[in-house]
PDB file of C-alpha atoms in Angstrom:
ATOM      1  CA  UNK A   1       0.209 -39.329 -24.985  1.00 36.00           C
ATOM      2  CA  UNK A   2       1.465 -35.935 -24.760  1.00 42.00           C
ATOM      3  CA  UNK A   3       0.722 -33.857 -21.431  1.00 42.00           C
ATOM      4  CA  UNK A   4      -2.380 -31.223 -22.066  1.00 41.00           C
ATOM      5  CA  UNK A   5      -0.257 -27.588 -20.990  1.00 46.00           C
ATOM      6  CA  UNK A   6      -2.137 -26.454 -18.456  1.00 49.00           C
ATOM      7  CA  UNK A   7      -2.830 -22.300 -19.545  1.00 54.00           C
ATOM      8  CA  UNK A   8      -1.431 -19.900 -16.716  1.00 61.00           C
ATOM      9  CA  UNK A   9      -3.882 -17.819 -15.551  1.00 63.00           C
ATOM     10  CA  UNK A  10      -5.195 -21.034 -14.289  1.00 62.00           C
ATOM     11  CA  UNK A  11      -2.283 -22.342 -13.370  1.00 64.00           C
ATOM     12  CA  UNK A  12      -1.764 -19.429 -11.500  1.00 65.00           C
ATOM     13  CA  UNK A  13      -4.972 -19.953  -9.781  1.00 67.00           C
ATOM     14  CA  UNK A  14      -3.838 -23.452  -8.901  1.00 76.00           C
ATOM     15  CA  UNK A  15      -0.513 -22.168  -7.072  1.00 78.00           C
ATOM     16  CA  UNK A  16      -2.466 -19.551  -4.798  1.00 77.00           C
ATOM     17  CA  UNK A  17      -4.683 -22.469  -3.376  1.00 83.00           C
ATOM     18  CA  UNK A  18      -1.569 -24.248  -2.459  1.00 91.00           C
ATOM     19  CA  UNK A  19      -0.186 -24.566   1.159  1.00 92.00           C
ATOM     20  CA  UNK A  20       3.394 -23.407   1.763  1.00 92.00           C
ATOM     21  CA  UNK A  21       4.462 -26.674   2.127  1.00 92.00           C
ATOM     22  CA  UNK A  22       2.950 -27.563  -1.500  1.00 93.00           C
ATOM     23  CA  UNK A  23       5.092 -24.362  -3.044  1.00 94.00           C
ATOM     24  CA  UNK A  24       8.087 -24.780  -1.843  1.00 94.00           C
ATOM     25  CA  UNK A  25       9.341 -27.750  -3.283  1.00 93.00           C
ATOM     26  CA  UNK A  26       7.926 -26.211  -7.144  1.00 93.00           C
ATOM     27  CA  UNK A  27       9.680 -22.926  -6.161  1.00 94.00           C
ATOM     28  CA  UNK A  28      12.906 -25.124  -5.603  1.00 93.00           C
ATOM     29  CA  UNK A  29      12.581 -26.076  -9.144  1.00 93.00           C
ATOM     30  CA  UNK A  30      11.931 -22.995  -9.971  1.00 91.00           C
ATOM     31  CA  UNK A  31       8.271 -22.517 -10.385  1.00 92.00           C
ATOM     32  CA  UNK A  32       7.955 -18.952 -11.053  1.00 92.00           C
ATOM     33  CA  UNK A  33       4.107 -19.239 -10.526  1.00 92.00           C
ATOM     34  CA  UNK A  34       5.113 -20.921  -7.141  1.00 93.00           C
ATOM     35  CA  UNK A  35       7.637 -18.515  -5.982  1.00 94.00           C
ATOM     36  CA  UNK A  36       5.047 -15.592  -7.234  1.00 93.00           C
ATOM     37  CA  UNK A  37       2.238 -17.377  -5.211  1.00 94.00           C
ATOM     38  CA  UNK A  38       4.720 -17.229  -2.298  1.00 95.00           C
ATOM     39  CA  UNK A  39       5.824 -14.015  -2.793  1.00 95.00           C
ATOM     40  CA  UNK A  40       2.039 -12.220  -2.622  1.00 93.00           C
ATOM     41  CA  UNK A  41       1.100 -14.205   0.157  1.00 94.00           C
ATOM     42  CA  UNK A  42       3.768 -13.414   2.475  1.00 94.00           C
ATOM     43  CA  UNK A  43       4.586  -9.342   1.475  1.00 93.00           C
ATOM     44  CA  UNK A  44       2.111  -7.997   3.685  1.00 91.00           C
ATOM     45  CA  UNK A  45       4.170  -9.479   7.355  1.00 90.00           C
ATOM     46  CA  UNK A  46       7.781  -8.931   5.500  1.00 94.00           C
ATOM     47  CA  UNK A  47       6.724  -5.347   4.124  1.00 93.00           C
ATOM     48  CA  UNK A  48       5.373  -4.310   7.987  1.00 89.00           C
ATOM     49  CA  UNK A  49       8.384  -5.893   9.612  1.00 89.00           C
ATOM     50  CA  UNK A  50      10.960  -4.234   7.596  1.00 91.00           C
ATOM     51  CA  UNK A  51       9.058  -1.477   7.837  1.00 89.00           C
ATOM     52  CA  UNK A  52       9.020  -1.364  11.567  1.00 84.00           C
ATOM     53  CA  UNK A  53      12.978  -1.510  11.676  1.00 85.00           C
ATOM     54  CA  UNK A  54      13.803   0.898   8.781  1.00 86.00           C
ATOM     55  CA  UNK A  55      11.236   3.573   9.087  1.00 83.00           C
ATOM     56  CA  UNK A  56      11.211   4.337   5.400  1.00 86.00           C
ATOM     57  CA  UNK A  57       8.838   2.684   3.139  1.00 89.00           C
ATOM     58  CA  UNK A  58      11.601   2.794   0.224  1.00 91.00           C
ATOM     59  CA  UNK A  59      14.016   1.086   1.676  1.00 92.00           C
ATOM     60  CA  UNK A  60      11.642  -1.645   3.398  1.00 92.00           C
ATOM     61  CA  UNK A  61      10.602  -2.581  -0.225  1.00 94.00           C
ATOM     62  CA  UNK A  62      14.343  -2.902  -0.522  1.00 95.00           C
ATOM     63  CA  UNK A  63      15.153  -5.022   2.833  1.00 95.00           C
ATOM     64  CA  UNK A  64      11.735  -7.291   1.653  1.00 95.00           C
ATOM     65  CA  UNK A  65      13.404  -7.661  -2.274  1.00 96.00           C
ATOM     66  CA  UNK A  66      16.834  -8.792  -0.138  1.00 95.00           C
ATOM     67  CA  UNK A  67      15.474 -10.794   1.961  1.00 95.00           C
ATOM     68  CA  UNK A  68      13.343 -12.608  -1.120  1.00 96.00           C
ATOM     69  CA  UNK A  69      16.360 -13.081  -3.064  1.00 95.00           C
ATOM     70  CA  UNK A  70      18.478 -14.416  -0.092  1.00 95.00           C
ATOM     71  CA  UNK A  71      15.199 -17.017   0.599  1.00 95.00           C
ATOM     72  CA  UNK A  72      14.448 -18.625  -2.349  1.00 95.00           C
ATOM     73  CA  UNK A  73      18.454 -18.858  -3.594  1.00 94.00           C
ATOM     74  CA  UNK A  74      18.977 -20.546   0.294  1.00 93.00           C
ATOM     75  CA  UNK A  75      15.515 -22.340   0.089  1.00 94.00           C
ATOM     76  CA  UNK A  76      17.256 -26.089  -0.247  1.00 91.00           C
ATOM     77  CA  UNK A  77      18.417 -24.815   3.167  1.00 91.00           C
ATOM     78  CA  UNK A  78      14.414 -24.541   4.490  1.00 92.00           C
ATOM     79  CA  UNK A  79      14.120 -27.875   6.069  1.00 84.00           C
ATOM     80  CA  UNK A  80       9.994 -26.892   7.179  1.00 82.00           C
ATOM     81  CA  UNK A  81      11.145 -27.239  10.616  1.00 80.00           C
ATOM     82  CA  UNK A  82       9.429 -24.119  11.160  1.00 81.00           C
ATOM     83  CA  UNK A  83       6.761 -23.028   9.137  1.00 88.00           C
ATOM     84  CA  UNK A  84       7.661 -20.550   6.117  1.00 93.00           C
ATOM     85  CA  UNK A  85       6.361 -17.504   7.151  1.00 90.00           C
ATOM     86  CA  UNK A  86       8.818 -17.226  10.262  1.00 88.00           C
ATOM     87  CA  UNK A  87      11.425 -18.411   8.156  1.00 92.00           C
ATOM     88  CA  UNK A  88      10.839 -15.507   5.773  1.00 94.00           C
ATOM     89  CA  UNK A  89      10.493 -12.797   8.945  1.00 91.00           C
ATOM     90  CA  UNK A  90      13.335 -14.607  10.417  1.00 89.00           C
ATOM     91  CA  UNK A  91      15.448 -13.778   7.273  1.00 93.00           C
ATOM     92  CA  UNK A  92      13.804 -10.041   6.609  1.00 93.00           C
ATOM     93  CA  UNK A  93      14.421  -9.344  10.429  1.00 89.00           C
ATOM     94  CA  UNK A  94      18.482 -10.001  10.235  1.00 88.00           C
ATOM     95  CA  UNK A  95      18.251  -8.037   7.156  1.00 92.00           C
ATOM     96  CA  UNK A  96      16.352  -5.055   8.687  1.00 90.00           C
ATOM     97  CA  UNK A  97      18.575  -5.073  11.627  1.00 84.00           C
ATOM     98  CA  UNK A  98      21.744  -5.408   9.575  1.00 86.00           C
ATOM     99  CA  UNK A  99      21.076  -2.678   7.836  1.00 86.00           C
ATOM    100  CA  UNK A 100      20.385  -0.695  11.135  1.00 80.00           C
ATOM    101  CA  UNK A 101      23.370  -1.913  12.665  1.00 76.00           C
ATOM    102  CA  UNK A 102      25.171  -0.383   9.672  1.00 73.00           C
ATOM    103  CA  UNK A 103      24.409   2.848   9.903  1.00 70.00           C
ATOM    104  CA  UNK A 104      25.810   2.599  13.593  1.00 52.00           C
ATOM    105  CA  UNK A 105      22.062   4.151  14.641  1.00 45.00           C
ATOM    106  CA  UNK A 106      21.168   1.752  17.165  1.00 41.00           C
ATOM    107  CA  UNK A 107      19.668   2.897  20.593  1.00 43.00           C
ATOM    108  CA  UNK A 108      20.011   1.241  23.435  1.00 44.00           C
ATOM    109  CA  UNK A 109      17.219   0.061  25.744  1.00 42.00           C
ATOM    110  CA  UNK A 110      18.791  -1.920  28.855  1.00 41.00           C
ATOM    111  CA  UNK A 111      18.321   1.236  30.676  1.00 37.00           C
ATOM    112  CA  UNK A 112      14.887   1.785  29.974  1.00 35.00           C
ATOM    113  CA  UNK A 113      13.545  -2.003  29.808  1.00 42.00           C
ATOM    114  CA  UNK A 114      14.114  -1.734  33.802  1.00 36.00           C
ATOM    115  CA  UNK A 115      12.721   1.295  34.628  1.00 37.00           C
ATOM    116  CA  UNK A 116       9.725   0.794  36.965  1.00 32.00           C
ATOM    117  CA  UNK A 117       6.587   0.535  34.520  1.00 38.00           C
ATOM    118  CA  UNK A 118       4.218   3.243  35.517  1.00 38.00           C
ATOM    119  CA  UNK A 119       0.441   1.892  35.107  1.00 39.00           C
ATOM    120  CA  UNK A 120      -1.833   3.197  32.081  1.00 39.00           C
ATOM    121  CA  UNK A 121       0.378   1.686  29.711  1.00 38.00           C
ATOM    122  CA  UNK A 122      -2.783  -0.188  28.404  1.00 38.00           C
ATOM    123  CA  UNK A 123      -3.339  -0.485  24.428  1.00 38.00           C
ATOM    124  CA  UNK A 124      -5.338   1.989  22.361  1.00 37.00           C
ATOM    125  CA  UNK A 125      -8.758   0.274  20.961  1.00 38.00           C
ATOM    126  CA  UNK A 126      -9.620   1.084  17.656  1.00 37.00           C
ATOM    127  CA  UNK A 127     -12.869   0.031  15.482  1.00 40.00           C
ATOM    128  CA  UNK A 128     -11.965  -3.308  13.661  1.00 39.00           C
ATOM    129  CA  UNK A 129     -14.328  -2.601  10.892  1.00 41.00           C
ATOM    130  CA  UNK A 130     -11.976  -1.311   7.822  1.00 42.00           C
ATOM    131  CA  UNK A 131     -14.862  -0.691   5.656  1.00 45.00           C
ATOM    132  CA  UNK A 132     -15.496   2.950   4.342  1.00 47.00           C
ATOM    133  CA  UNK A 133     -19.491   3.685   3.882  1.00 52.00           C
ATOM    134  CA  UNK A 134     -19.094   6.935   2.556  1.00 57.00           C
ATOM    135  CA  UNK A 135     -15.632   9.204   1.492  1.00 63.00           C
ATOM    136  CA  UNK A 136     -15.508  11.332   4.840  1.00 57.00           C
ATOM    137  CA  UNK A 137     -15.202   7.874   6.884  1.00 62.00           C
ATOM    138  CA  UNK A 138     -11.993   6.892   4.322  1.00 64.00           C
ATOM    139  CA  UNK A 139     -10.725  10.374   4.951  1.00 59.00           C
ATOM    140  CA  UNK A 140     -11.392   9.825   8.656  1.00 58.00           C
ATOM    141  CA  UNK A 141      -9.871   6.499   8.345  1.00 65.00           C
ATOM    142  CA  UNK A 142      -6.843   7.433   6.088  1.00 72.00           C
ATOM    143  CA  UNK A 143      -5.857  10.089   8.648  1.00 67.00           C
ATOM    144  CA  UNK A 144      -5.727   8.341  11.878  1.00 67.00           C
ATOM    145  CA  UNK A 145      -3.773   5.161   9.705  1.00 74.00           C
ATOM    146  CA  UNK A 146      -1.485   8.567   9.005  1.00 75.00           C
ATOM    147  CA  UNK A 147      -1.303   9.346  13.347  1.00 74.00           C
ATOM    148  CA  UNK A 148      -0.591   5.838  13.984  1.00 78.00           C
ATOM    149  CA  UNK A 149       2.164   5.735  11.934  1.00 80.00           C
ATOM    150  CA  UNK A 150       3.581   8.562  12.697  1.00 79.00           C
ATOM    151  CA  UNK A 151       3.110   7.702  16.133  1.00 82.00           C
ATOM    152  CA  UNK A 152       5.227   4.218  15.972  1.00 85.00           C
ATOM    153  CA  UNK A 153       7.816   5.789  13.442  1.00 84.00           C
ATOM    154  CA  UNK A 154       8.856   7.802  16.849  1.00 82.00           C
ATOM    155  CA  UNK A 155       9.067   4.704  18.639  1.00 86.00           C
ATOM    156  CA  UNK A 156      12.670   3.350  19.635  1.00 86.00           C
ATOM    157  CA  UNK A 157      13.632   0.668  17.010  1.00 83.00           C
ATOM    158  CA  UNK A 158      13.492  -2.229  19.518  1.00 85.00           C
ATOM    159  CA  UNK A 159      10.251  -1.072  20.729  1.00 90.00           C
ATOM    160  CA  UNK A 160       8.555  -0.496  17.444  1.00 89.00           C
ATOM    161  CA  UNK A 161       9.352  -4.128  16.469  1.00 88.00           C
ATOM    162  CA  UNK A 162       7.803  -5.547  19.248  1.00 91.00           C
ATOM    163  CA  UNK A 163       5.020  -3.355  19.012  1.00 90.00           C
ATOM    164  CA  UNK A 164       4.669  -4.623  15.355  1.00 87.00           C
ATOM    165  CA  UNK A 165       5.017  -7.912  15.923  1.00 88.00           C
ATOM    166  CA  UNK A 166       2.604  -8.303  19.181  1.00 89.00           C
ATOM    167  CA  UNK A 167      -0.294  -5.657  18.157  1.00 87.00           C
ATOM    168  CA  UNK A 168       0.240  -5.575  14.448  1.00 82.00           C
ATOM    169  CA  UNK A 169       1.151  -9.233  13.198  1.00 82.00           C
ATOM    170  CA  UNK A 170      -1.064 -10.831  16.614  1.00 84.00           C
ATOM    171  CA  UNK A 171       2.190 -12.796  17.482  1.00 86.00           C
ATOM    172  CA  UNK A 172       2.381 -14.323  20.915  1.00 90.00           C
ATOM    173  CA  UNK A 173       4.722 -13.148  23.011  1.00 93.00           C
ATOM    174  CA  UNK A 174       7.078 -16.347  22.787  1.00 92.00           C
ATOM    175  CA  UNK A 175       6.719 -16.032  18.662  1.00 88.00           C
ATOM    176  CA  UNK A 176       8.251 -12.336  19.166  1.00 89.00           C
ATOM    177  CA  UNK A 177      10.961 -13.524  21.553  1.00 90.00           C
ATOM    178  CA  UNK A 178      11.892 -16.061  19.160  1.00 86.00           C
ATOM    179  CA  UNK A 179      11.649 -13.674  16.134  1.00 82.00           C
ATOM    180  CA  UNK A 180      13.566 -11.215  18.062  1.00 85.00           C
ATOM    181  CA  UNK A 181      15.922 -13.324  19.948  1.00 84.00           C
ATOM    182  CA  UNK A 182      15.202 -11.954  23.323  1.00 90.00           C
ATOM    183  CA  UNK A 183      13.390 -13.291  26.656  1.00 93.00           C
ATOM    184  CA  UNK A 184       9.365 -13.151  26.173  1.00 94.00           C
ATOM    185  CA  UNK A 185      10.118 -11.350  29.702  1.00 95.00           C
ATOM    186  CA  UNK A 186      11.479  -8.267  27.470  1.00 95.00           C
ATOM    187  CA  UNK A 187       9.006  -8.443  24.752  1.00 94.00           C
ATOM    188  CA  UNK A 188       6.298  -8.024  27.672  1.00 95.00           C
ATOM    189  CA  UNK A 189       8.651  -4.970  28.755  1.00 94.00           C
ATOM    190  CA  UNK A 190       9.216  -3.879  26.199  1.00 94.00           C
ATOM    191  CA  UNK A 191       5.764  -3.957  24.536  1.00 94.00           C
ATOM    192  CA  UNK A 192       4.014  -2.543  27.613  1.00 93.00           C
ATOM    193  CA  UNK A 193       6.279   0.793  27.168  1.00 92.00           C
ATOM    194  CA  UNK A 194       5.486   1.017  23.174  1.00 91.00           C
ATOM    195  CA  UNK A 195       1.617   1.333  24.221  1.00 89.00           C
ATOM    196  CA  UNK A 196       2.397   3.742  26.450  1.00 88.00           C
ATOM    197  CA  UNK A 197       4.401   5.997  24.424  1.00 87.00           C
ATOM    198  CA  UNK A 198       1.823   5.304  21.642  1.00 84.00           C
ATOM    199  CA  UNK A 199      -0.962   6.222  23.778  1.00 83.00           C
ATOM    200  CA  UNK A 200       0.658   9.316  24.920  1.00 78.00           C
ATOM    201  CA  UNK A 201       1.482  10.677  21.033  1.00 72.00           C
ATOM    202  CA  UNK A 202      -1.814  10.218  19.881  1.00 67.00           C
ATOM    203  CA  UNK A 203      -5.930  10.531  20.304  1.00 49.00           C
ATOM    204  CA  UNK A 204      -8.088   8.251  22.357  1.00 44.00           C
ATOM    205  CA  UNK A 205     -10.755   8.253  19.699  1.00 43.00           C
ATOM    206  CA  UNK A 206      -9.191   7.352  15.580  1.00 50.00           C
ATOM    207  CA  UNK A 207     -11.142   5.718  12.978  1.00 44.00           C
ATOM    208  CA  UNK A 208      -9.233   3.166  11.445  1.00 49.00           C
ATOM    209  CA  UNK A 209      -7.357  -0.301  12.729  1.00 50.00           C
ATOM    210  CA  UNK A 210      -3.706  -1.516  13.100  1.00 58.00           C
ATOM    211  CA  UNK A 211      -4.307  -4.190  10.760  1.00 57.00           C
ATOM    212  CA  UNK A 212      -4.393  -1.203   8.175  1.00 63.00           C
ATOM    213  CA  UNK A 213      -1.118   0.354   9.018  1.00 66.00           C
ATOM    214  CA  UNK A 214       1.500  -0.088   5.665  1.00 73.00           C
ATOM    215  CA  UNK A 215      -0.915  -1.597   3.688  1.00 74.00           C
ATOM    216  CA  UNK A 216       1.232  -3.247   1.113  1.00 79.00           C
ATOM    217  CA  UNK A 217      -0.864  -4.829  -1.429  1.00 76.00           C
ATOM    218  CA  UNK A 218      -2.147  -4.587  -5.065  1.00 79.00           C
ATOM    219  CA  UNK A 219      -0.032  -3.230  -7.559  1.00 81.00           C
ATOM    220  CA  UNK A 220       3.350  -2.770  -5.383  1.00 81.00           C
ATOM    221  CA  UNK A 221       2.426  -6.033  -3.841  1.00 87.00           C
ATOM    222  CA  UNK A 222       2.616  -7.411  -7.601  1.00 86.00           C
ATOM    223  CA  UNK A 223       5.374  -5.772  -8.416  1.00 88.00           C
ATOM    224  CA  UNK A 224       7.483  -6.872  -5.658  1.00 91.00           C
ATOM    225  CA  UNK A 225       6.978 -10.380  -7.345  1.00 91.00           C
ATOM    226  CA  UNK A 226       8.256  -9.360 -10.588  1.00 90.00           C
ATOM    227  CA  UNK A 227      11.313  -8.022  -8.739  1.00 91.00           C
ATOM    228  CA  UNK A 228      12.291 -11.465  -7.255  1.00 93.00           C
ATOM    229  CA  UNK A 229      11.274 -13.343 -10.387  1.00 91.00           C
ATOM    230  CA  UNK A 230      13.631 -10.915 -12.442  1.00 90.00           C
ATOM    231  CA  UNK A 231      16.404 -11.049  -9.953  1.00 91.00           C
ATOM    232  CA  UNK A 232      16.442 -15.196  -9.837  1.00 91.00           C
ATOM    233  CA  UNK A 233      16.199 -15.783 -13.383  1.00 87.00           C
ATOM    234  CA  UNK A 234      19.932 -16.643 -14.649  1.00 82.00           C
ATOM    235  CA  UNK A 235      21.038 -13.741 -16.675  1.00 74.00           C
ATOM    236  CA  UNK A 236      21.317 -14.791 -20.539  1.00 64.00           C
ATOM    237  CA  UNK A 237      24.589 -14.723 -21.875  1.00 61.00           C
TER     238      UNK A 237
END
């Protein structure tokens, strides 16, 4: 008996309940529903960590395409000895940091990761709630997601990445050593200074949350997938 085609919009549906470890051996085959499903679910981290390192929305959407097409042409490579998601930062990270690296723009920190930390280096609380009840609390809510990023976009490179990675993404401070590649004894350094300097460029009181900051989601997030499907699909002759 012939096999029932199963129509894509639910198919689709099927591939988003699916755990990582589920897609990735249909994106090896070259699912493109699986590699889409993939793609959506993991653009919000990749977006916010490229963004971190490159400072330019643009161009992070660039380092996150890279880094997509450099994943899922290795991915026979991804043995799930870690779990995807770090694989995928893993991979976005070198490519963020290449990129940095090339434009010979790097700053160095030795000298500051052992200066004497001065005390009220404590993190900013902000309102969790993202919800806007009326338009003056978006406003209110769009503009401080504005301060904050402005305020990390002045942020060293190596600090903003911790900063990213520890009060944006919630990693522990051994995930952002290993992420980074540096002793969790730095990330604590270094993370205690990015507070500071945060704290010192911008209000006590902002409406808004870091979970907001580079939102990267509905029709970019979408199109990001297109760009990796187009990109892997062999070119006809």
């Amino acid at each position: 008996m012939a096999a029932i085609p199963v129509p894509a919009a639910r198919h689709r549906q099927q591939m988003s309940i699916l755990s990582d470890a589920e897609l990735v051996p249909l994106a090896r085959m070259g699912d493109e529903f699986a590699i889409r499903a993939i793609v959506q679910r993991h653009n919000q981290r990749l977006f916010r960590t490229a963004r971190a390192i490159i400072r330019n929305d643009a161009e992070a959407e660039d380092v996150v395409h890279a880094a997509y097409i450099k994943a899922f042409t290795n991915l026979a490579t991804f043995r799930g000895e870690a779990q995807l998601s770090t694989w995928l930062t893993r991979i976005t990270l070198n490519e963020a940091l290449g990129r940095v690296r090339g434009r010979k723009n790097t700053i160095g920190l030795e000298k500051i990761d052992v200066q004497t930390m001065a005390p009220g280096g404590e993190v900013l609380q902000f309102p969790s709630s993202l919800s806007a009840t009326d338009p003056e609390t978006e406003l209110s809510r769009s503009q401080a997601r504005h301060l904050l990023e402005n305020a990390l976009d002045e942020l060293p490179d190596d600090f903003r990445a911790v900063f990213v990675l520890r009060d944006v993404e919630g990693m522990s401070t051994d995930e952002a050593a290993s992420y980074l590649g540096i002793r969790p004894e730095t990330v604590k350094t270094r993370l205690h200074r990015a507070r500071k300097m945060m704290r010192q460029s911008i209000e006590k009181q902002l409406s808004g949350a870091f979970s907001a900051l580079f939102p990267f989601d509905g029709a970019r997030c979408a199109f990001m997938a297109d760009r990796v499907i187009a990109a892997l699909r062999p070119e006809t002759p």
